mmCIF file of C-alpha atoms in Angstrom:
data_model
loop_
_atom_site.group_PDB
_atom_site.id
_atom_site.type_symbol
_atom_site.label_atom_id
_atom_site.label_comp_id
_atom_site.label_asym_id
_atom_site.label_seq_id
_atom_site.Cartn_x
_atom_site.Cartn_y
_atom_site.Cartn_z
ATOM 1 C CA UNK A 1 0.000 0.000 0.000
ATOM 2 C CA UNK A 2 1.378 3.409 -0.965
ATOM 3 C CA UNK A 3 1.992 5.478 2.156
ATOM 4 C CA UNK A 4 4.407 8.068 3.496
ATOM 5 C CA UNK A 5 4.596 6.383 6.902
ATOM 6 C CA UNK A 6 7.450 4.072 7.875
ATOM 7 C CA UNK A 7 7.908 2.198 11.110
ATOM 8 C CA UNK A 8 10.270 -0.214 12.827
ATOM 9 C CA UNK A 9 10.007 -2.184 16.042
ATOM 10 C CA UNK A 10 13.036 -1.785 18.292
ATOM 11 C CA UNK A 11 14.118 -4.929 20.151
ATOM 12 C CA UNK A 12 14.539 -5.005 23.903
ATOM 13 C CA UNK A 13 18.356 -4.712 24.111
ATOM 14 C CA UNK A 14 18.769 -4.273 27.839
ATOM 15 C CA UNK A 15 17.636 -2.410 30.929
ATOM 16 C CA UNK A 16 19.676 0.767 30.540
ATOM 17 C CA UNK A 17 17.723 3.689 31.970
ATOM 18 C CA UNK A 18 18.507 6.937 30.244
ATOM 19 C CA UNK A 19 17.407 9.581 27.751
ATOM 20 C CA UNK A 20 18.403 8.961 24.168
ATOM 21 C CA UNK A 21 18.325 10.905 20.949
ATOM 22 C CA UNK A 22 17.283 8.469 18.254
ATOM 23 C CA UNK A 23 18.398 9.686 14.814
ATOM 24 C CA UNK A 24 16.300 8.723 11.797
ATOM 25 C CA UNK A 25 17.612 9.233 8.258
ATOM 26 C CA UNK A 26 15.499 9.042 5.081
ATOM 27 C CA UNK A 27 17.122 8.642 1.644
ATOM 28 C CA UNK A 28 15.373 9.090 -1.699
ATOM 29 C CA UNK A 29 16.275 7.448 -5.029
ATOM 30 C CA UNK A 30 18.584 10.352 -5.883
ATOM 31 C CA UNK A 31 20.561 9.624 -2.722
ATOM 32 C CA UNK A 32 19.333 12.800 -1.088
ATOM 33 C CA UNK A 33 18.945 12.540 2.658
ATOM 34 C CA UNK A 34 16.955 14.123 5.446
ATOM 35 C CA UNK A 35 17.584 13.513 9.151
ATOM 36 C CA UNK A 36 15.401 13.954 12.241
ATOM 37 C CA UNK A 37 16.099 13.227 15.903
ATOM 38 C CA UNK A 38 13.503 11.636 18.173
ATOM 39 C CA UNK A 39 13.802 11.930 21.953
ATOM 40 C CA UNK A 40 13.524 8.516 23.573
ATOM 41 C CA UNK A 41 13.396 7.813 27.301
ATOM 42 C CA UNK A 42 14.023 4.312 28.598
ATOM 43 C CA UNK A 43 12.645 3.559 32.057
ATOM 44 C CA UNK A 44 12.604 0.467 34.232
ATOM 45 C CA UNK A 45 8.889 0.439 35.097
ATOM 46 C CA UNK A 46 7.457 -2.439 37.083
ATOM 47 C CA UNK A 47 4.927 -0.399 39.069
ATOM 48 C CA UNK A 48 1.254 -0.715 38.129
ATOM 49 C CA UNK A 49 -0.975 2.372 37.914
ATOM 50 C CA UNK A 50 -2.754 3.690 40.991
ATOM 51 C CA UNK A 51 -6.529 3.813 40.603
ATOM 52 C CA UNK A 52 -9.640 4.813 42.553
ATOM 53 C CA UNK A 53 -13.116 4.225 41.090
ATOM 54 C CA UNK A 54 -16.591 5.600 41.803
ATOM 55 C CA UNK A 55 -20.033 4.867 40.328
ATOM 56 C CA UNK A 56 -22.132 8.012 39.925
ATOM 57 C CA UNK A 57 -25.913 7.805 39.616
ATOM 58 C CA UNK A 58 -28.418 10.406 38.354
ATOM 59 C CA UNK A 59 -28.810 13.516 40.528
ATOM 60 C CA UNK A 60 -26.546 12.166 43.282
ATOM 61 C CA UNK A 61 -28.929 9.309 44.108
ATOM 62 C CA UNK A 62 -27.511 6.534 46.352
ATOM 63 C CA UNK A 63 -28.858 3.859 43.975
ATOM 64 C CA UNK A 64 -29.694 3.370 40.310
ATOM 65 C CA UNK A 65 -32.625 1.755 38.488
ATOM 66 C CA UNK A 66 -33.386 0.171 35.132
ATOM 67 C CA UNK A 67 -33.045 2.814 32.416
ATOM 68 C CA UNK A 68 -30.754 5.079 34.445
ATOM 69 C CA UNK A 69 -27.466 6.226 32.998
ATOM 70 C CA UNK A 70 -24.555 5.355 35.278
ATOM 71 C CA UNK A 71 -21.196 7.089 35.019
ATOM 72 C CA UNK A 72 -18.095 5.163 36.047
ATOM 73 C CA UNK A 73 -15.386 7.634 37.031
ATOM 74 C CA UNK A 74 -11.795 6.577 37.721
ATOM 75 C CA UNK A 75 -8.829 8.612 38.896
ATOM 76 C CA UNK A 76 -5.694 6.952 37.514
ATOM 77 C CA UNK A 77 -2.050 7.887 38.059
ATOM 78 C CA UNK A 78 1.245 6.324 36.941
ATOM 79 C CA UNK A 79 4.738 7.317 38.056
ATOM 80 C CA UNK A 80 6.959 6.545 35.036
ATOM 81 C CA UNK A 81 5.621 5.398 31.686
ATOM 82 C CA UNK A 82 2.150 6.959 31.911
ATOM 83 C CA UNK A 83 -1.387 5.591 31.648
ATOM 84 C CA UNK A 84 -2.127 3.850 28.352
ATOM 85 C CA UNK A 85 -5.764 2.737 28.726
ATOM 86 C CA UNK A 86 -8.614 2.388 31.236
ATOM 87 C CA UNK A 87 -11.440 -0.052 30.485
ATOM 88 C CA UNK A 88 -14.369 -1.837 32.087
ATOM 89 C CA UNK A 89 -13.939 -5.611 32.306
ATOM 90 C CA UNK A 90 -16.475 -6.883 29.767
ATOM 91 C CA UNK A 91 -18.032 -9.737 31.742
ATOM 92 C CA UNK A 92 -19.107 -7.611 34.706
ATOM 93 C CA UNK A 93 -20.158 -4.691 32.519
ATOM 94 C CA UNK A 94 -22.508 -6.851 30.416
ATOM 95 C CA UNK A 95 -24.246 -8.167 33.545
ATOM 96 C CA UNK A 96 -25.391 -4.603 34.339
ATOM 97 C CA UNK A 97 -25.456 -2.749 31.022
ATOM 98 C CA UNK A 98 -26.394 -5.564 28.622
ATOM 99 C CA UNK A 99 -24.712 -6.554 25.371
ATOM 100 C CA UNK A 100 -22.046 -4.340 23.789
ATOM 101 C CA UNK A 101 -21.701 -1.695 26.524
ATOM 102 C CA UNK A 102 -19.239 1.173 26.275
ATOM 103 C CA UNK A 103 -16.075 -0.295 27.809
ATOM 104 C CA UNK A 104 -13.361 2.298 27.171
ATOM 105 C CA UNK A 105 -13.094 5.155 29.666
ATOM 106 C CA UNK A 106 -12.168 8.490 28.122
ATOM 107 C CA UNK A 107 -9.630 10.768 29.745
ATOM 108 C CA UNK A 108 -10.921 14.181 30.786
ATOM 109 C CA UNK A 109 -8.880 17.115 29.514
ATOM 110 C CA UNK A 110 -5.918 18.157 31.668
ATOM 111 C CA UNK A 111 -6.731 15.731 34.481
ATOM 112 C CA UNK A 112 -6.149 12.214 35.818
ATOM 113 C CA UNK A 113 -9.896 11.476 35.612
ATOM 114 C CA UNK A 114 -11.303 8.931 33.148
ATOM 115 C CA UNK A 115 -15.060 8.415 32.546
ATOM 116 C CA UNK A 116 -17.559 6.230 30.701
ATOM 117 C CA UNK A 117 -21.382 6.186 30.792
ATOM 118 C CA UNK A 118 -23.813 3.314 30.197
ATOM 119 C CA UNK A 119 -27.526 2.631 30.709
ATOM 120 C CA UNK A 120 -28.745 -0.040 33.138
ATOM 121 C CA UNK A 121 -30.295 -2.800 31.006
ATOM 122 C CA UNK A 122 -34.024 -3.515 31.154
ATOM 123 C CA UNK A 123 -33.657 -7.089 32.437
ATOM 124 C CA UNK A 124 -31.392 -6.289 35.390
ATOM 125 C CA UNK A 125 -32.736 -7.373 38.774
ATOM 126 C CA UNK A 126 -32.334 -5.379 41.975
ATOM 127 C CA UNK A 127 -29.090 -6.053 43.829
ATOM 128 C CA UNK A 128 -25.469 -5.065 44.272
ATOM 129 C CA UNK A 129 -23.232 -5.753 41.268
ATOM 130 C CA UNK A 130 -19.416 -5.853 41.169
ATOM 131 C CA UNK A 131 -17.918 -3.984 38.242
ATOM 132 C CA UNK A 132 -14.174 -4.195 37.496
ATOM 133 C CA UNK A 133 -12.095 -1.415 35.962
ATOM 134 C CA UNK A 134 -8.659 -2.229 34.500
ATOM 135 C CA UNK A 135 -5.942 0.423 34.088
ATOM 136 C CA UNK A 136 -2.808 -0.352 32.029
ATOM 137 C CA UNK A 137 0.337 1.770 31.757
ATOM 138 C CA UNK A 138 2.616 2.037 28.710
ATOM 139 C CA UNK A 139 4.953 -0.594 30.168
ATOM 140 C CA UNK A 140 2.121 -3.139 30.283
ATOM 141 C CA UNK A 141 1.586 -3.079 34.059
ATOM 142 C CA UNK A 142 -2.072 -3.503 35.014
ATOM 143 C CA UNK A 143 -4.229 -2.678 38.027
ATOM 144 C CA UNK A 144 -7.812 -3.928 38.408
ATOM 145 C CA UNK A 145 -10.161 -2.175 40.803
ATOM 146 C CA UNK A 146 -13.706 -3.238 41.768
ATOM 147 C CA UNK A 147 -16.601 -0.829 42.280
ATOM 148 C CA UNK A 148 -20.126 -1.706 43.430
ATOM 149 C CA UNK A 149 -23.187 -0.654 41.433
ATOM 150 C CA UNK A 150 -26.407 -0.699 43.492
ATOM 151 C CA UNK A 151 -29.556 -1.355 41.475
ATOM 152 C CA UNK A 152 -32.844 -0.649 43.283
ATOM 153 C CA UNK A 153 -36.216 -2.344 42.825
ATOM 154 C CA UNK A 154 -38.341 -1.176 39.928
ATOM 155 C CA UNK A 155 -41.121 1.221 40.921
ATOM 156 C CA UNK A 156 -44.469 0.091 39.519
ATOM 157 C CA UNK A 157 -46.868 2.468 41.288
ATOM 158 C CA UNK A 158 -47.159 5.886 42.914
ATOM 159 C CA UNK A 159 -49.403 7.355 45.627
ATOM 160 C CA UNK A 160 -50.370 11.034 45.346
ATOM 161 C CA UNK A 161 -52.023 12.842 48.254
ATOM 162 C CA UNK A 162 -54.874 15.171 47.261
ATOM 163 C CA UNK A 163 -56.356 17.809 49.556
ATOM 164 C CA UNK A 164 -59.948 19.029 49.529
ATOM 165 C CA UNK A 165 -60.214 21.593 46.736
ATOM 166 C CA UNK A 166 -57.923 22.098 43.761
ATOM 167 C CA UNK A 167 -54.662 20.125 43.435
ATOM 168 C CA UNK A 168 -51.936 20.410 40.802
ATOM 169 C CA UNK A 169 -50.616 16.932 39.915
ATOM 170 C CA UNK A 170 -48.911 14.907 37.195
ATOM 171 C CA UNK A 171 -47.829 11.334 36.479
ATOM 172 C CA UNK A 172 -44.205 10.491 35.568
ATOM 173 C CA UNK A 173 -44.828 7.560 33.244
ATOM 174 C CA UNK A 174 -47.605 5.999 31.145
ATOM 175 C CA UNK A 175 -50.311 4.389 33.278
ATOM 176 C CA UNK A 176 -51.752 0.884 32.986
ATOM 177 C CA UNK A 177 -55.204 2.526 32.950
ATOM 178 C CA UNK A 178 -55.033 6.101 31.723
ATOM 179 C CA UNK A 179 -58.704 7.036 31.247
ATOM 180 C CA UNK A 180 -59.856 9.612 33.800
ATOM 181 C CA UNK A 181 -62.905 7.461 34.576
ATOM 182 C CA UNK A 182 -60.555 4.632 35.610
ATOM 183 C CA UNK A 183 -57.787 6.672 37.270
ATOM 184 C CA UNK A 184 -60.253 8.377 39.640
ATOM 185 C CA UNK A 185 -62.833 5.554 39.829
ATOM 186 C CA UNK A 186 -64.668 5.610 43.177
ATOM 187 C CA UNK A 187 -62.870 8.758 44.394
ATOM 188 C CA UNK A 188 -64.623 12.032 45.362
ATOM 189 C CA UNK A 189 -63.275 14.047 42.417
ATOM 190 C CA UNK A 190 -65.462 16.634 40.676
ATOM 191 C CA UNK A 191 -63.214 17.892 37.896
ATOM 192 C CA UNK A 192 -59.929 17.177 36.107
ATOM 193 C CA UNK A 193 -58.663 19.993 33.878
ATOM 194 C CA UNK A 194 -55.560 21.057 32.020
ATOM 195 C CA UNK A 195 -54.384 24.002 29.949
ATOM 196 C CA UNK A 196 -53.190 23.381 26.357
ATOM 197 C CA UNK A 197 -52.397 26.169 23.876
ATOM 198 C CA UNK A 198 -54.101 28.689 26.147
ATOM 199 C CA UNK A 199 -57.382 26.729 26.318
ATOM 200 C CA UNK A 200 -58.895 25.052 29.362
ATOM 201 C CA UNK A 201 -59.915 21.463 28.679
ATOM 202 C CA UNK A 202 -61.809 18.852 30.667
ATOM 203 C CA UNK A 203 -59.511 15.828 30.594
ATOM 204 C CA UNK A 204 -60.469 12.327 29.432
ATOM 205 C CA UNK A 205 -56.991 10.732 29.654
ATOM 206 C CA UNK A 206 -53.976 11.201 31.940
ATOM 207 C CA UNK A 207 -50.606 11.301 30.157
ATOM 208 C CA UNK A 208 -47.048 11.772 31.475
ATOM 209 C CA UNK A 209 -45.469 15.231 31.399
ATOM 210 C CA UNK A 210 -48.761 17.146 31.433
ATOM 211 C CA UNK A 211 -49.944 19.053 34.519
ATOM 212 C CA UNK A 212 -53.528 18.576 35.762
ATOM 213 C CA UNK A 213 -55.774 20.528 38.111
ATOM 214 C CA UNK A 214 -57.870 18.052 40.093
ATOM 215 C CA UNK A 215 -60.767 19.196 42.317
ATOM 216 C CA UNK A 216 -61.444 16.828 45.204
ATOM 217 C CA UNK A 217 -64.366 17.141 47.634
ATOM 218 C CA UNK A 218 -62.321 15.655 50.504
ATOM 219 C CA UNK A 219 -58.764 14.699 51.424
ATOM 220 C CA UNK A 220 -57.852 11.495 49.566
ATOM 221 C CA UNK A 221 -54.905 9.467 48.280
ATOM 222 C CA UNK A 222 -54.704 8.647 44.590
ATOM 223 C CA UNK A 223 -52.884 5.397 43.684
ATOM 224 C CA UNK A 224 -51.691 4.883 40.095
ATOM 225 C CA UNK A 225 -49.905 1.931 38.476
ATOM 226 C CA UNK A 226 -47.430 2.239 35.601
ATOM 227 C CA UNK A 227 -46.975 0.292 32.416
ATOM 228 C CA UNK A 228 -43.681 -1.518 31.964
ATOM 229 C CA UNK A 229 -41.165 0.865 30.421
ATOM 230 C CA UNK A 230 -39.728 0.180 26.963
ATOM 231 C CA UNK A 231 -36.146 1.482 26.900
ATOM 232 C CA UNK A 232 -36.209 1.531 23.100
ATOM 233 C CA UNK A 233 -39.319 3.750 22.940
ATOM 234 C CA UNK A 234 -39.125 7.142 21.220
ATOM 235 C CA UNK A 235 -38.492 9.855 23.865
ATOM 236 C CA UNK A 236 -41.497 11.871 24.989
ATOM 237 C CA UNK A 237 -41.726 15.472 23.719
ATOM 238 C CA UNK A 238 -44.150 18.156 24.929
ATOM 239 C CA UNK A 239 -44.826 21.332 22.955
ATOM 240 C CA UNK A 240 -45.169 24.479 25.070
ATOM 241 C CA UNK A 241 -46.467 27.839 23.886
ATOM 242 C CA UNK A 242 -45.940 31.455 24.904
ATOM 243 C CA UNK A 243 -47.734 32.421 28.110
ATOM 244 C CA UNK A 244 -48.818 30.079 30.890
ATOM 245 C CA UNK A 245 -48.384 26.314 30.538
ATOM 246 C CA UNK A 246 -49.283 23.448 32.859
ATOM 247 C CA UNK A 247 -46.490 20.879 32.953
ATOM 248 C CA UNK A 248 -45.766 17.746 34.927
ATOM 249 C CA UNK A 249 -42.616 15.891 35.857
ATOM 250 C CA UNK A 250 -42.144 12.959 33.458
ATOM 251 C CA UNK A 251 -39.383 10.509 34.369
ATOM 252 C CA UNK A 252 -38.848 7.160 32.662
ATOM 253 C CA UNK A 253 -36.582 6.084 35.550
ATOM 254 C CA UNK A 254 -38.875 7.537 38.248
ATOM 255 C CA UNK A 255 -36.104 9.601 39.840
ATOM 256 C CA UNK A 256 -37.851 11.214 42.857
ATOM 257 C CA UNK A 257 -36.555 14.770 42.311
ATOM 258 C CA UNK A 258 -34.309 16.642 39.866
ATOM 259 C CA UNK A 259 -33.266 20.300 39.483
ATOM 260 C CA UNK A 260 -35.699 22.275 37.386
ATOM 261 C CA UNK A 261 -33.135 23.651 34.929
ATOM 262 C CA UNK A 262 -31.829 20.114 34.303
ATOM 263 C CA UNK A 263 -35.367 18.877 33.610
ATOM 264 C CA UNK A 264 -36.413 21.674 31.264
ATOM 265 C CA UNK A 265 -33.201 21.547 29.197
ATOM 266 C CA UNK A 266 -31.509 23.880 26.734
ATOM 267 C CA UNK A 267 -34.464 24.410 24.386
ATOM 268 C CA UNK A 268 -36.323 26.464 27.010
ATOM 269 C CA UNK A 269 -33.283 28.419 28.175
ATOM 270 C CA UNK A 270 -33.860 32.159 27.964
ATOM 271 C CA UNK A 271 -37.659 31.817 27.582
ATOM 272 C CA UNK A 272 -38.463 32.630 31.224
ATOM 273 C CA UNK A 273 -40.401 35.369 32.925
ATOM 274 C CA UNK A 274 -40.989 35.669 36.666
ATOM 275 C CA UNK A 275 -43.997 33.696 37.902
ATOM 276 C CA UNK A 276 -46.309 35.032 40.593
ATOM 277 C CA UNK A 277 -48.471 33.377 43.230
ATOM 278 C CA UNK A 278 -52.220 33.774 43.488
ATOM 279 C CA UNK A 279 -51.562 36.551 46.018
ATOM 280 C CA UNK A 280 -49.566 38.533 43.474
ATOM 281 C CA UNK A 281 -46.171 37.902 45.069
ATOM 282 C CA UNK A 282 -43.130 36.558 43.258
ATOM 283 C CA UNK A 283 -42.992 32.798 43.651
ATOM 284 C CA UNK A 284 -39.251 32.911 44.408
ATOM 285 C CA UNK A 285 -38.360 36.442 45.520
ATOM 286 C CA UNK A 286 -34.728 35.657 46.359
ATOM 287 C CA UNK A 287 -33.879 32.960 43.835
ATOM 288 C CA UNK A 288 -31.680 33.647 40.814
ATOM 289 C CA UNK A 289 -32.911 30.495 39.084
ATOM 290 C CA UNK A 290 -35.705 30.430 36.472
ATOM 291 C CA UNK A 291 -39.153 30.787 37.978
ATOM 292 C CA UNK A 292 -41.860 28.162 38.024
ATOM 293 C CA UNK A 293 -44.721 27.953 40.483
ATOM 294 C CA UNK A 294 -46.389 24.957 42.101
ATOM 295 C CA UNK A 295 -49.604 25.344 44.084
ATOM 296 C CA UNK A 296 -48.005 23.824 47.166
ATOM 297 C CA UNK A 297 -44.749 25.766 46.837
ATOM 298 C CA UNK A 298 -41.290 24.709 45.769
ATOM 299 C CA UNK A 299 -39.351 21.716 46.953
ATOM 300 C CA UNK A 300 -35.647 22.313 47.479
ATOM 301 C CA UNK A 301 -32.690 20.201 46.392
ATOM 302 C CA UNK A 302 -31.585 19.938 50.029
ATOM 303 C CA UNK A 303 -34.992 18.586 51.035
ATOM 304 C CA UNK A 304 -35.390 21.384 53.601
ATOM 305 C CA UNK A 305 -38.002 24.168 53.539
ATOM 306 C CA UNK A 306 -37.291 27.487 51.844
ATOM 307 C CA UNK A 307 -34.038 29.030 53.081
ATOM 308 C CA UNK A 308 -32.717 32.597 52.990
ATOM 309 C CA UNK A 309 -29.525 31.088 51.552
ATOM 310 C CA UNK A 310 -30.355 31.138 47.827
ATOM 311 C CA UNK A 311 -27.687 28.510 47.069
ATOM 312 C CA UNK A 312 -29.920 25.967 48.841
ATOM 313 C CA UNK A 313 -33.033 26.856 46.867
ATOM 314 C CA UNK A 314 -32.388 25.623 43.363
ATOM 315 C CA UNK A 315 -35.940 24.867 42.175
ATOM 316 C CA UNK A 316 -36.608 21.175 41.650
ATOM 317 C CA UNK A 317 -39.449 19.067 40.266
ATOM 318 C CA UNK A 318 -40.874 16.060 42.111
ATOM 319 C CA UNK A 319 -42.801 12.918 41.196
ATOM 320 C CA UNK A 320 -46.553 13.389 41.245
ATOM 321 C CA UNK A 321 -46.516 17.188 41.193
ATOM 322 C CA UNK A 322 -47.557 19.642 38.492
ATOM 323 C CA UNK A 323 -46.157 23.098 37.757
ATOM 324 C CA UNK A 324 -47.105 26.378 36.111
ATOM 325 C CA UNK A 325 -44.505 27.808 33.766
ATOM 326 C CA UNK A 326 -44.672 31.106 31.886
ATOM 327 C CA UNK A 327 -42.739 31.299 28.613
ATOM 328 C CA UNK A 328 -41.989 34.259 26.386
ATOM 329 C CA UNK A 329 -41.919 32.043 23.297
ATOM 330 C CA UNK A 330 -42.559 28.526 22.033
ATOM 331 C CA UNK A 331 -40.427 25.646 23.240
ATOM 332 C CA UNK A 332 -40.128 21.861 23.407
ATOM 333 C CA UNK A 333 -39.865 19.974 26.684
ATOM 334 C CA UNK A 334 -38.005 16.664 26.345
ATOM 335 C CA UNK A 335 -38.209 14.971 29.792
#
């Protein structure tokens, strides 16, 4: 094959440790020559890389579930020849992530950190799985480190508390029975409404990602059951228009809570206006984050009530709750 690349394999001629200048000379058919010098360092390296490994789950959760994306993060150092590769051991990786997972960890720029991300396979049972990560240096020395991945039970249902009067709710995933007549069968509920394209509608079916106003005549608990989730299904998209929109928190992995800005994504960035409560007050008077209002107030990432420390009050969305959002233009929500 015609190419301008030449190579040679140098034999192992000893254990001399030193810096060398390796001179390479190229000669053409007219006997004209060009010379270049390559710096070559010979080291006596028998020390394997040092490695620490951590499994990171969505939104700092202590466990993961089917459909979640898990990031394996390794910090790898080597004293002499340098790190050559970091990979997941295939056998353990396939037991969690299914066939043909991403095995090679990529090095993060200007750091000793290597990362790879995979999705927990749909047939994985709850339990603690051992995942091995192998780091190899340029001298061929290898270190294998084990990290545990904790997979939680699948969630198949959700209970939503409703107070007497109007409640703002949503469901995170498609329901086994989605008709309003079946969802609220036998419960003291007078009305189920939503707002779409600026129009109020009486609802006949409950779908994920949409917010619903439900009027109950007494305090009750609504129990809903989910369909099995198809990981290969086309992602849900929700079209939002300028002005007020009623949205819900849709989550295929049923993560209990995530930051609002993470949930709404880049498409809605810059479309915000400040939202106000029914009393005419700003919903988040001291928050620098985008504004959205829920009838029962905002949850916080820390799990504590509203704090004067704005760093603790990043708005978040929770399973079962619905939210008002005011947009200055059209946008697409991709939960």
